[in-house]
Coordinates of C-alpha atoms in Angstrom, one line a residue:
X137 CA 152.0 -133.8 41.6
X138 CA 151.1 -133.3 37.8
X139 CA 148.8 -136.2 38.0
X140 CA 147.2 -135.0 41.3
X141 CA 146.6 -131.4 39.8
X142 CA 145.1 -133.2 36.8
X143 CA 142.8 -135.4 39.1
X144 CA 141.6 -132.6 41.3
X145 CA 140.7 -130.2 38.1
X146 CA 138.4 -132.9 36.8
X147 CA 136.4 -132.2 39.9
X148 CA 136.1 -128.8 38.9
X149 CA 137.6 -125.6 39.7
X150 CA 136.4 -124.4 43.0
X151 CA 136.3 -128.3 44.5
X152 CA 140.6 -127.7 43.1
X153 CA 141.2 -124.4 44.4
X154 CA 139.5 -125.4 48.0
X155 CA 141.7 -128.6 48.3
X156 CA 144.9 -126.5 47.5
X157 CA 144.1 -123.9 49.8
X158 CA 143.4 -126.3 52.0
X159 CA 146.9 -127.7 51.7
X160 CA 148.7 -124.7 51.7
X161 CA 147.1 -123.6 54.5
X162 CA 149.2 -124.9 57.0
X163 CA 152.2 -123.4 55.4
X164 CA 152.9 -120.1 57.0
X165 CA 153.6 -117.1 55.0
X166 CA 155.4 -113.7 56.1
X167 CA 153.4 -110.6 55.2
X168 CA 155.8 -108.4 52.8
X169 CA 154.9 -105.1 51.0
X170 CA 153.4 -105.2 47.4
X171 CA 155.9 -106.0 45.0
X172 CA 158.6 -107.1 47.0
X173 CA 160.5 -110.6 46.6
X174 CA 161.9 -112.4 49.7
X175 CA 164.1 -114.5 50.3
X176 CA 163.0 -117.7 52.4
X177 CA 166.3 -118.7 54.2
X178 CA 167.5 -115.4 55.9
X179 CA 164.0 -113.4 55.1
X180 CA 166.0 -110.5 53.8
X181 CA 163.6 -108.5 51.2
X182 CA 164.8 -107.8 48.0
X183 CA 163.9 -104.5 46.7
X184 CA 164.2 -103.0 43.0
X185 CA 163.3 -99.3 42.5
X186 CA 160.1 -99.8 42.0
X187 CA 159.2 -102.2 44.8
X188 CA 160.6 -99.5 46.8
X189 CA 158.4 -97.2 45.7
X190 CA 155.7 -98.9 45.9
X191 CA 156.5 -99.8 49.5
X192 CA 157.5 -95.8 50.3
X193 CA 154.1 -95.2 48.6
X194 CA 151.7 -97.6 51.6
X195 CA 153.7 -97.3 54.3
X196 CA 155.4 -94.0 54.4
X197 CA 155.2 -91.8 57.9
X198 CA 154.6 -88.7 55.5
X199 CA 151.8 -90.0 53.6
X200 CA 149.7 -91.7 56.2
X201 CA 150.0 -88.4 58.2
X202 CA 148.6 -86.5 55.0
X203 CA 145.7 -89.2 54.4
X204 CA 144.7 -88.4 58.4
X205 CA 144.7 -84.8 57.4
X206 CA 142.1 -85.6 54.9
X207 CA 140.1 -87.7 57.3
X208 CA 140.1 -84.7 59.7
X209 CA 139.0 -82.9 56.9
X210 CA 135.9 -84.6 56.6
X211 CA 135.2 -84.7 59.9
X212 CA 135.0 -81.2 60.0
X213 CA 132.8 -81.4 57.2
X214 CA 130.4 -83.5 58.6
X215 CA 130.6 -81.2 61.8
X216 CA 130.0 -77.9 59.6
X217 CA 126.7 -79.9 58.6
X218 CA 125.9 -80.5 62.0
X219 CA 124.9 -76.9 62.1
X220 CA 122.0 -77.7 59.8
X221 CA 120.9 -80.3 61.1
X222 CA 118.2 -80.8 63.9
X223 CA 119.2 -80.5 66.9
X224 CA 117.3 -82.4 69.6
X225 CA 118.2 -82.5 73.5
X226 CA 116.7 -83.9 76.7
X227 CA 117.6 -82.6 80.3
X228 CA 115.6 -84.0 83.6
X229 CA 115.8 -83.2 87.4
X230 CA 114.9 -84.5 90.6
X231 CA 114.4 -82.1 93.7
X232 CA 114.1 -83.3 97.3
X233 CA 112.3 -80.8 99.7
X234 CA 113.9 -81.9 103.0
X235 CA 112.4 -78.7 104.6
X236 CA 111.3 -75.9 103.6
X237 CA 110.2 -72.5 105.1
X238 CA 106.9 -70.9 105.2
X239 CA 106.7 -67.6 102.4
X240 CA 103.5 -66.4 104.3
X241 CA 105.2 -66.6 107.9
X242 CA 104.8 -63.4 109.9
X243 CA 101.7 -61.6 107.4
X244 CA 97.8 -62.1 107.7
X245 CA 97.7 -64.0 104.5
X246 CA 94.6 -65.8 105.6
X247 CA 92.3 -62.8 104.9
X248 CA 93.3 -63.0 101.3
X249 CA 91.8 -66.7 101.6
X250 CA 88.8 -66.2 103.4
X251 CA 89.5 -65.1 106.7
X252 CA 89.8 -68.9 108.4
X253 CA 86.8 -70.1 107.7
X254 CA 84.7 -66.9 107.7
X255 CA 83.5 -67.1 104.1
X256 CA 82.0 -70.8 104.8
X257 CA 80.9 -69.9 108.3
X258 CA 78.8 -66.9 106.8
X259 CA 77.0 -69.1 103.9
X260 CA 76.1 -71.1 106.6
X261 CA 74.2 -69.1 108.9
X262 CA 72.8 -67.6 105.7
X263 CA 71.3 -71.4 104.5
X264 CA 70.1 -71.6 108.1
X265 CA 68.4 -68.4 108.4
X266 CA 66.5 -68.9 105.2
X267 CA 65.6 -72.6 105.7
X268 CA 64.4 -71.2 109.4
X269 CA 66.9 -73.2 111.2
X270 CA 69.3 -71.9 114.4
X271 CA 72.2 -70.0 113.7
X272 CA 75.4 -70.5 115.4
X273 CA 78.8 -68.3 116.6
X274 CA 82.2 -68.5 114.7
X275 CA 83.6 -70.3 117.8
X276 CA 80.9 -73.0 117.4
X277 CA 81.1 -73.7 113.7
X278 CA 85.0 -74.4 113.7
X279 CA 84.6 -76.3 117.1
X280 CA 82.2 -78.1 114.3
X281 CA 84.4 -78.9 111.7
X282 CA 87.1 -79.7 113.4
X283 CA 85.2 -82.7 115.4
X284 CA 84.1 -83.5 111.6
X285 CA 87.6 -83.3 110.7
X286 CA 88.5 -85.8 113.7
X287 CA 85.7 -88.4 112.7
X288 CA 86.9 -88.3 109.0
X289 CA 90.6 -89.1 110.7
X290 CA 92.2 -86.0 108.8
X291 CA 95.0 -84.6 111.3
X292 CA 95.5 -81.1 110.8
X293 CA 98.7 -79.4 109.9
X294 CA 100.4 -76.4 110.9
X295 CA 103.1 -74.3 109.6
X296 CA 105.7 -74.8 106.9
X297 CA 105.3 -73.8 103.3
X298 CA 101.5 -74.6 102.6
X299 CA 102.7 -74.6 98.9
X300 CA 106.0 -76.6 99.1
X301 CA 106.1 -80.4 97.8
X302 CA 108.4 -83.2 98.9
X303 CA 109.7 -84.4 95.5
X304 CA 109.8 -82.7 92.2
X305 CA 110.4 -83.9 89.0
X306 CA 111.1 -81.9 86.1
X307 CA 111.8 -83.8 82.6
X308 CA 112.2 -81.9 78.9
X309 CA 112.5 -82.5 75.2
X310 CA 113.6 -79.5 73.1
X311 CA 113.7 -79.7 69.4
X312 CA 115.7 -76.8 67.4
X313 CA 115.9 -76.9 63.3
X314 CA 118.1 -73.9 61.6
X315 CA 116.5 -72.5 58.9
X316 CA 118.6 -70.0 57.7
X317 CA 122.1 -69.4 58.9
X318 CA 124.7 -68.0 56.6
X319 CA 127.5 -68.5 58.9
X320 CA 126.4 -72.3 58.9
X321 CA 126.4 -72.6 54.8
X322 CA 129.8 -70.9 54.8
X323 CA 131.3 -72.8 57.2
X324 CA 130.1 -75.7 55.2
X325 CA 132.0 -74.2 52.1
X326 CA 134.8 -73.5 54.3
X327 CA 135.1 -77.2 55.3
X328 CA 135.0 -78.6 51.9
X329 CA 137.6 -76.2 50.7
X330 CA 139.7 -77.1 53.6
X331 CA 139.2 -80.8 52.5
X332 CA 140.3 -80.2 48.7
X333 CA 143.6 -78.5 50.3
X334 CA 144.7 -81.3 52.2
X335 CA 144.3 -84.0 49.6
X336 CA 146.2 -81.2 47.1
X337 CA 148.8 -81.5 49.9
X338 CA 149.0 -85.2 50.1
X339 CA 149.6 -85.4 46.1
X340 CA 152.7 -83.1 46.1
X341 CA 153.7 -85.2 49.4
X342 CA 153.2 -88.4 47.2
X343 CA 155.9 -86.2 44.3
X344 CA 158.4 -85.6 47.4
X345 CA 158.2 -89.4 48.5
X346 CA 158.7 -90.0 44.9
X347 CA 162.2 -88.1 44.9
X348 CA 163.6 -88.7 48.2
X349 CA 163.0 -93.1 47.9
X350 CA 164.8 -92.4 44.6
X351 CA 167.3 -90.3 46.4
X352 CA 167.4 -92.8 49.4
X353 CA 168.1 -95.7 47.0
X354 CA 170.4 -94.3 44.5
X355 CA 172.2 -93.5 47.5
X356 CA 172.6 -96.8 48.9
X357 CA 173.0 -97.9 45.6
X358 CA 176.0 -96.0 45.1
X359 CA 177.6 -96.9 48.5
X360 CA 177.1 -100.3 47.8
X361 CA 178.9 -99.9 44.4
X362 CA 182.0 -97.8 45.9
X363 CA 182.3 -101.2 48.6
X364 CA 182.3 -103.1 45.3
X365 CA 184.8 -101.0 43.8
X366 CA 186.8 -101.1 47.1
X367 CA 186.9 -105.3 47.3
X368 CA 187.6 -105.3 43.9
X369 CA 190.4 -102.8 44.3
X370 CA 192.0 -105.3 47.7
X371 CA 191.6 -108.1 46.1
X372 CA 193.8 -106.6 42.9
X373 CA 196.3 -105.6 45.6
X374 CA 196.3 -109.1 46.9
X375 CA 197.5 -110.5 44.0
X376 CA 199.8 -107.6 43.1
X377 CA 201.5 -108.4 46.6
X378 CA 201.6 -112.2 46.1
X379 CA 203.7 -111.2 42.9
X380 CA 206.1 -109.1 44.3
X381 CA 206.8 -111.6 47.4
X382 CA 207.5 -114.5 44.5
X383 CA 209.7 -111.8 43.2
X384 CA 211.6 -111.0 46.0
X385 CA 212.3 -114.4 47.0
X386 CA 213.7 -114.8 43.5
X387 CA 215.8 -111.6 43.9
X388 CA 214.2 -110.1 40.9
X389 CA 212.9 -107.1 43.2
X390 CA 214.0 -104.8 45.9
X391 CA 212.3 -105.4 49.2
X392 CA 211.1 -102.0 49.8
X393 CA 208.2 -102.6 47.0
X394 CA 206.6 -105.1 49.3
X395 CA 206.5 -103.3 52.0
X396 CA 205.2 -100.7 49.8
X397 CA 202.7 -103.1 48.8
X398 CA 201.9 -104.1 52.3
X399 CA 200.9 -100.6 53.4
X400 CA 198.6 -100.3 50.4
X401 CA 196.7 -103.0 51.0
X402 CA 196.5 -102.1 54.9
X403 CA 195.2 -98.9 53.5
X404 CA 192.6 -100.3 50.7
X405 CA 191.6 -102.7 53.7
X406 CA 190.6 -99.7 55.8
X407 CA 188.8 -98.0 52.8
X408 CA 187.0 -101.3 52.2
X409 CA 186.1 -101.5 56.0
X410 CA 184.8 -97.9 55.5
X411 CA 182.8 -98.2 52.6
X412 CA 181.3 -101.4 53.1
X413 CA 179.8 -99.7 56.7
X414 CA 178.6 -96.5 54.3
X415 CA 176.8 -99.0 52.7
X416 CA 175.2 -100.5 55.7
X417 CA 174.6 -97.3 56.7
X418 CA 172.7 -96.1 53.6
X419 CA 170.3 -99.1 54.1
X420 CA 169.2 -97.5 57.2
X421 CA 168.3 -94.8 55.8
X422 CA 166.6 -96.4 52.9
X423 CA 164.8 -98.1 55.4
X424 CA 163.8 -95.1 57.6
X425 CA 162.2 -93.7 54.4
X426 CA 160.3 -96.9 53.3
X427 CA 158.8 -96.6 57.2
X428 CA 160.4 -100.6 57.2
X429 CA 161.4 -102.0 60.8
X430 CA 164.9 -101.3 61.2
X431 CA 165.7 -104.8 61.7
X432 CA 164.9 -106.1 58.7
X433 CA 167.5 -107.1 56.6
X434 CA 167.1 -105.6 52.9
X435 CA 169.1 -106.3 49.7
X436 CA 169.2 -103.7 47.0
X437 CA 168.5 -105.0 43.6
X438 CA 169.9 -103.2 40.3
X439 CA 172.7 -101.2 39.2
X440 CA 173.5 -97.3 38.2
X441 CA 172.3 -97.3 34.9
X442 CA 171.1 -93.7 32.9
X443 CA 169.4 -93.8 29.4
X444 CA 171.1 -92.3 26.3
X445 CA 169.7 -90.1 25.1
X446 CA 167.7 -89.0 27.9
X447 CA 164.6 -86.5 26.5
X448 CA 165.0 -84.1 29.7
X449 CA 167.8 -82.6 28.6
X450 CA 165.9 -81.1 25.4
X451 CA 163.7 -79.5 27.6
X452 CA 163.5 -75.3 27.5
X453 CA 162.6 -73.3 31.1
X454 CA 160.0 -72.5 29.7
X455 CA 158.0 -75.6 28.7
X456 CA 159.1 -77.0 31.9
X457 CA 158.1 -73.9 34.2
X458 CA 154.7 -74.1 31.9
X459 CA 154.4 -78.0 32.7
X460 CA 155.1 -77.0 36.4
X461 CA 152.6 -74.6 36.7
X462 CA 149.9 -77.1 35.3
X463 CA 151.1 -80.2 37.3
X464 CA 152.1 -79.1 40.6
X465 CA 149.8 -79.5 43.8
X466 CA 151.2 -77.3 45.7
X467 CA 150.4 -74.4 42.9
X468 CA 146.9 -75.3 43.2
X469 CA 147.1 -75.5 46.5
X470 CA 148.3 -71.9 46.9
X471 CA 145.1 -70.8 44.4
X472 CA 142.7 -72.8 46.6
X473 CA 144.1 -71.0 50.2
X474 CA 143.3 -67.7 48.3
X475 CA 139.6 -69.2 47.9
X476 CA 139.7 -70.8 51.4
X477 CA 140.9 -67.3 52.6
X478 CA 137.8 -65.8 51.2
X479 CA 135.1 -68.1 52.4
X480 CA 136.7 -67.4 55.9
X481 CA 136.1 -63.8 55.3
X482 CA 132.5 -64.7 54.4
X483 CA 131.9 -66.4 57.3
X484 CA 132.9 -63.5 59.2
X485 CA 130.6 -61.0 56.6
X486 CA 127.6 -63.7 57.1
X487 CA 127.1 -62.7 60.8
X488 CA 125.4 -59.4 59.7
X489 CA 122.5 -61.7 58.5
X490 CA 120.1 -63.6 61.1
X491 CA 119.6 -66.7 62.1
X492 CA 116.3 -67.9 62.2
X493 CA 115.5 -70.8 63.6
X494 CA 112.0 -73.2 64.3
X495 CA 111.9 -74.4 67.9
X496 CA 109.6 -77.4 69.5
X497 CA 109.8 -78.0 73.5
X498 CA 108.0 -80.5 75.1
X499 CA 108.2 -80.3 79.4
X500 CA 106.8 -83.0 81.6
X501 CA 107.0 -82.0 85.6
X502 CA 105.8 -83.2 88.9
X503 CA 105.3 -82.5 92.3
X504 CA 104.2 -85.7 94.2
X505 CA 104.2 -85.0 97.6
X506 CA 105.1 -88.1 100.5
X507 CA 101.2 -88.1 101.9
X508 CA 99.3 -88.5 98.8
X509 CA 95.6 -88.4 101.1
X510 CA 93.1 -85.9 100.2
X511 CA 90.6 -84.6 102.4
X512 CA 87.1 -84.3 100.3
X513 CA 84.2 -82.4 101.7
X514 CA 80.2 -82.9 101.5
X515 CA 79.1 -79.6 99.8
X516 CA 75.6 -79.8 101.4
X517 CA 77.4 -80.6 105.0
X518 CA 80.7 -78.4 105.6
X519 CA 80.9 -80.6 109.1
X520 CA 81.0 -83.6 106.8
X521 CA 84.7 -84.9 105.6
X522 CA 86.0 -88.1 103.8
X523 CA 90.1 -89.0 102.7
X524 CA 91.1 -90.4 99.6
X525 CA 94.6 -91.9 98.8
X526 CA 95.7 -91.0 95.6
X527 CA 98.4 -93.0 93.4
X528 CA 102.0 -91.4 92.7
X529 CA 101.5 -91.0 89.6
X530 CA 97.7 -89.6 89.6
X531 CA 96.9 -86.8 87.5
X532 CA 97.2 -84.1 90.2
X533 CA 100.9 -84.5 90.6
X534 CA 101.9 -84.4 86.8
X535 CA 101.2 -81.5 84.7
X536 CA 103.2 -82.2 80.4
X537 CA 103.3 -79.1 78.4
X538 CA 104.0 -78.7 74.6
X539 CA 104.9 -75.0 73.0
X540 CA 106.2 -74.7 69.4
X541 CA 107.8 -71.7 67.9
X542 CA 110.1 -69.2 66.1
X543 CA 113.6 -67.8 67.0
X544 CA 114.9 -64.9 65.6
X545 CA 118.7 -63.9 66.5
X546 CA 120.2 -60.9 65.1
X547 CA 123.3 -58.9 66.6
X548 CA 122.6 -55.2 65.5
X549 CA 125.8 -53.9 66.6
X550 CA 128.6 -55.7 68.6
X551 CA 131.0 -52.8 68.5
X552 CA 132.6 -52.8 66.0
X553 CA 134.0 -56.3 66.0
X554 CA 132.3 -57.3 62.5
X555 CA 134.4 -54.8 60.9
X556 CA 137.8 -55.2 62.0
X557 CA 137.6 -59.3 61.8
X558 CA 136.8 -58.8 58.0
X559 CA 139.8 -56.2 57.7
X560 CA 142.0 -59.3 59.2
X561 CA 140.7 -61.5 56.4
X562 CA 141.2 -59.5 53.9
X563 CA 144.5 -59.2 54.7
X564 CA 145.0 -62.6 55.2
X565 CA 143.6 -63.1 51.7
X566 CA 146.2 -60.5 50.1
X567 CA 149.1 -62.5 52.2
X568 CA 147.7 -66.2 50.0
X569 CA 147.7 -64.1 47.3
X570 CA 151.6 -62.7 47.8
X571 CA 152.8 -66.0 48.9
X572 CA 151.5 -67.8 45.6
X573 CA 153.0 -64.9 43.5
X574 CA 156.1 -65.6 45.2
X575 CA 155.9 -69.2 45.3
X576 CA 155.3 -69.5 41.1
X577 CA 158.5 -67.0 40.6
X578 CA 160.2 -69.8 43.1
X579 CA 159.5 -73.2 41.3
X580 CA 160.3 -71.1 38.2
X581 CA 163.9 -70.3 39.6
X582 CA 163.9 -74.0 40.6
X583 CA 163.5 -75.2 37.4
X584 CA 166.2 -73.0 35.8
X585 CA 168.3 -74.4 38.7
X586 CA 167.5 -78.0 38.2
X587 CA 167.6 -78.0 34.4
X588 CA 171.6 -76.4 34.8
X589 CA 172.3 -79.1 37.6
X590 CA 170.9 -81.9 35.1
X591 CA 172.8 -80.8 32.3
X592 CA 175.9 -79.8 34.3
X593 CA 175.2 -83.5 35.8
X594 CA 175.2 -84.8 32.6
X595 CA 178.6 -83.6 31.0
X596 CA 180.6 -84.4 33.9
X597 CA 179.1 -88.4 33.4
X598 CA 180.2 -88.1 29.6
X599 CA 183.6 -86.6 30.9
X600 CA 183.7 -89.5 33.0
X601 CA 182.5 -92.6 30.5
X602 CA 185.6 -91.4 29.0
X603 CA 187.6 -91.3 31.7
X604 CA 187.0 -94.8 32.5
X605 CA 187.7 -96.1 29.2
X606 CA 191.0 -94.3 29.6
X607 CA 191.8 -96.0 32.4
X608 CA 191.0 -99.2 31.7
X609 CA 192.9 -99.2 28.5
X610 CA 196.0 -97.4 30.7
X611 CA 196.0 -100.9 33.3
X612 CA 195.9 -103.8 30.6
X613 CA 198.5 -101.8 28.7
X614 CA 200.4 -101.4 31.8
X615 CA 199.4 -104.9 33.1
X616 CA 200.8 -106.7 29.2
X617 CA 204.4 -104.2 29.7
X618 CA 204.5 -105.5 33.3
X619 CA 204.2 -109.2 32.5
X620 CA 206.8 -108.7 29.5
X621 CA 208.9 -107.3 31.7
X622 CA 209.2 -103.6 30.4
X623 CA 207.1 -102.2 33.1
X624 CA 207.2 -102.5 37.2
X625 CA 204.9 -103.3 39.3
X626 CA 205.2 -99.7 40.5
X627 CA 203.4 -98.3 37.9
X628 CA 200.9 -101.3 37.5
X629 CA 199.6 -100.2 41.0
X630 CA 199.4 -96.6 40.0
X631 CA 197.6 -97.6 36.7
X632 CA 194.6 -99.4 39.3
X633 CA 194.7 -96.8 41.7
X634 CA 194.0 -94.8 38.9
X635 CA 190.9 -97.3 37.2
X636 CA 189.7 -97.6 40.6
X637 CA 189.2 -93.6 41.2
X638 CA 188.0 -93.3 37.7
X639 CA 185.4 -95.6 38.6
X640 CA 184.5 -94.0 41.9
X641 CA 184.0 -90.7 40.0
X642 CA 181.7 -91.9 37.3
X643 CA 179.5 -94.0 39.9
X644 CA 179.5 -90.4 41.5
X645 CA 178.1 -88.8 38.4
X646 CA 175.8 -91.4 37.8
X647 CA 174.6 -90.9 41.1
X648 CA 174.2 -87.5 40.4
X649 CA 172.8 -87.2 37.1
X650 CA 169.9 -89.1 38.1
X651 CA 169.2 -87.5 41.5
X652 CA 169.2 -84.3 39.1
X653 CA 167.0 -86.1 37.1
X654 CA 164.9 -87.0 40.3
X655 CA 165.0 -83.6 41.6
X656 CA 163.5 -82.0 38.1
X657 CA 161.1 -84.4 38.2
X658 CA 160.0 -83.2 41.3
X659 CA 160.0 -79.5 40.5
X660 CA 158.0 -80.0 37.6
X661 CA 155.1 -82.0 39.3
X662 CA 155.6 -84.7 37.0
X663 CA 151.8 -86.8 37.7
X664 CA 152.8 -90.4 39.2
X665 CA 150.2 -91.8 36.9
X666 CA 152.8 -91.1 33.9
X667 CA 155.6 -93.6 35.7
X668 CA 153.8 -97.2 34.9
X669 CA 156.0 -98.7 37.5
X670 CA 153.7 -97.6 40.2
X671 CA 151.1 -96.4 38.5
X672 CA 148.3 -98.8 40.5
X673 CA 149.6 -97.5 43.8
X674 CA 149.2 -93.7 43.1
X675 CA 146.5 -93.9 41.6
X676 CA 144.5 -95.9 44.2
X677 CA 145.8 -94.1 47.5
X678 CA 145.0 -96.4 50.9
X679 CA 143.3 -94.1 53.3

């Protein structure tokens, strides 16, 4: 393989790096979260601390909710623009006339058109009188033009709507630009505000993911350890017991001390059986907070460990409140719902000014009628008549029109309304302002809380290193007197009940001390960029 790697690299890099992946392409490869090693026989994923941070940090249920948040965000940013923007629509209709009635039915509307004829009949006795040629009656000159009418081929209508059309068309383009709109650049302002919120919110939710994967997996780090403990403690008992029967064969011991025995390790068995299913159980709910399937089988990699001497506990209220108060999102978050509060109140105060706005239409209608004949007459001969047939869409039937202009919009008075929705934002701007005043006096009284716990945390684990030491020096001591025979067995099992409690407690306050730990990290706003084991992640969010 040496020798091939050699060979291919003298063909140069990419002609190497294509022929590998081309070989390793058919070997398949199961996706696993950044960081993360895996085992290839059972495909159980080994996590550290940090790889589970990392995972919590790209696939948590929390954060991805907070990241849509932010895309909602601007989206409504993008809407609030919309307002500025042109705004161009078209709209169209097509009308039918199946039937429709005469307006004119019932009145002597034809005098307001002539009198039928009489206007035309009167010219032309006039022409005739002057050119010395006979004049005729009313009767005979629309006997006249109606024979003229009948040579031409036009047939006569009669009744209906004399101005209703069989199909109408009706098409518009309408072009609107704001040009001044104050409620339009607040609610722009409004929008971004609203966006700087939520991604202040999805920073302090990146803090809490922080402390509760730590919590999660110092948890199941700690049941894992107390099952440790517990195997350890059986397997002690086993040999204890396997001592004891020897003994009691020999005669060397009463009986009832292995039967004693016996019920001890029935009971340890039990507390094994009990713990190791804690354990299993704290997985889950390492796995539940890492957003991981639930049937993935995970191994936990590390131990309860805490630094000496561990800088945190050096730390005064007061530089850690002041280290709060400059680090922590949701502080800022609470100053920028104050501002947020008062652009809402200016988007309210805004609809006292006018919107003005420049307006374009552009309208294209028709009325095209199903006999599209016309019925032309010779304007020396009114007995003389001709048809023409006229295309749909001929000029007669379509008529466009273009109007440009200015829109002013101004509500004068609305009733009062104005007023009393500004009152409610100003009172909703007082309430941000209370609830950050009380929120600042809270994460101080949290920090006075967590630093106690830490340090309270902190002397109980000493108290306990001790402890253990104790007791381990308490069972080989008791363990030597046993096998020279100055001690029983009885007290040898009391001496590793005793190591093995001693060992539960200080897991206990290791446990504790760094969830404190944990916790006051999380009250102070410590920045994520400050812990390098996951620095690339939080500082690179996936939307």
């Amino acid at each position: 393989m040496p020798h091939l790697l050699t060979q291919l690299f003298r063909w140069g890099p990419a002609a190497a790096l294509l022929i590998l992946g081309l070989l390793g392409a058919g070997s398949p490869a199961t996706a696993q979260p950044t960081g993360a090693s895996e085992s290839t026989t059972d495909s159980t994923l080994v996590l550290t601390l940090d790889d589970a941070l990392r995972v919590g940090l790209e696939r948590s249920y929390g954060l991805r909710g907070a990241r849509l948040d932010i895309q909602n965000a601007d989206a409504q940013i993008r809407e609030a623009w919309g307002q500025l923007y042109p705004e161009l629509s078209l709209s169209g209709s097509y009308t039918r006339n199946v039937q429709t009635a005469n307006p004119f039915a019932g009145s002597d509307v034809t005098g307001l058109f002539g009198g039928g004829n009489a206007t035309s009949w009167v010219a032309f006795n006039e022409r005739a009188r002057q050119s010395g040629a006979e004049t005729i009656s009313f009767g005979e000159f629309q006997r006249r033009r109606q024979q003229g009418r009948q040579a031409a081929g036009v047939t006569p209508g009669g009744g209906g709507n004399p101005f209703g059309v069989d199909n109408q068309f009706s098409s518009g383009l309408s072009l609107r630009q704001t040009l001044f709109s104050q409620s339009a650049f607040a609610a722009v302002q409004g929008a971004r505000q609203l966006q700087n919120v939520n991604q202040l919110g999805l920073d302090r939710e990146r803090q809490a993911l922080v402390d509760s994967v730590r919590g999660a997996f110092y948890g199941a780090l700690l049941a894992q350890e107390q099952a440790r403990v517990a195997r350890q403690s059986v397997e002690r008992t086993k040999k204890t017991l396997a001592d004891i029967r020897r003994q009691v064969e020999e005669g060397t011991t009463p009986k009832y001390q292995r039967l004693s025995t016996d019920v001890e390790l029935s009971n340890l068995q039990t507390q094994r059986v009990q713990a190791e299913n804690r354990a299993d159980l704290a997985r889950e709910q390492l796995k539940l907070a890492l957003a991981l399937p639930m049937d993935r089988p995970i191994a936990l990699e590390g131990s309860l460990a805490v630094e000496n001497p561990d800088p945190r506990l050096d730390l005064t209220v007061a530089r850690a409140t002041q280290q709060a108060f400059q680090h922590r999102p949701d502080l800022e978050q609470a100053r920028q719902n104050i501002e947020l509060r008062e652009v809402d109140k200016n988007t309210v105060r805004a609809q006292y000014l006018p919107t003005v706005s420049a307006v374009a239409n552009f309208d294209y209608t028709g009325g095209v009628p199903d006999d599209r004949s016309q019925t032309l007459s010779n304007p020396t001969d009114p007995f003389d008549f001709s048809v023409r047939e006229r295309g749909f869409f001929h000029t007669d039937f379509w008529n466009p029109s273009l109007n440009v202009g200015l829109q002013l919009s101004w509500t004068l008075f609305d009733g009062f309304q104005r007023e009393s929705q500004i009152q409610q934002r100003e009172v909703a701007v007082r309430r941000a302002e209370l609830q950050r005043e009380q929120q600042r006096a809270a994460v101080q009284l949290g920090i006075e809380q967590s630093l106690r716990t830490l340090r309270a945390a902190y002397q109980r684990l000493q108290a306990q290193e001790q402890n253990v030491e104790t007791a381990e020096l308490n069972y080989e001591y008791t363990r030597r007197r046993v096998e020279n025979g100055v001690s029983s067995r009885l007290e040898l099992r009391e001496a590793s009940s005793q190591l093995d409690e001693s060992r539960l407690n200080r897991l206990q306050a290791i446990h504790d001390y760094l969830r404190a730990r944990s916790a006051l990290e999380r009250a102070m706003g410590v920045p994520l960029s400050e812990d390098s084991a996951f620095q690339r992640v939080a500082g690179s969010p996936r939307p």
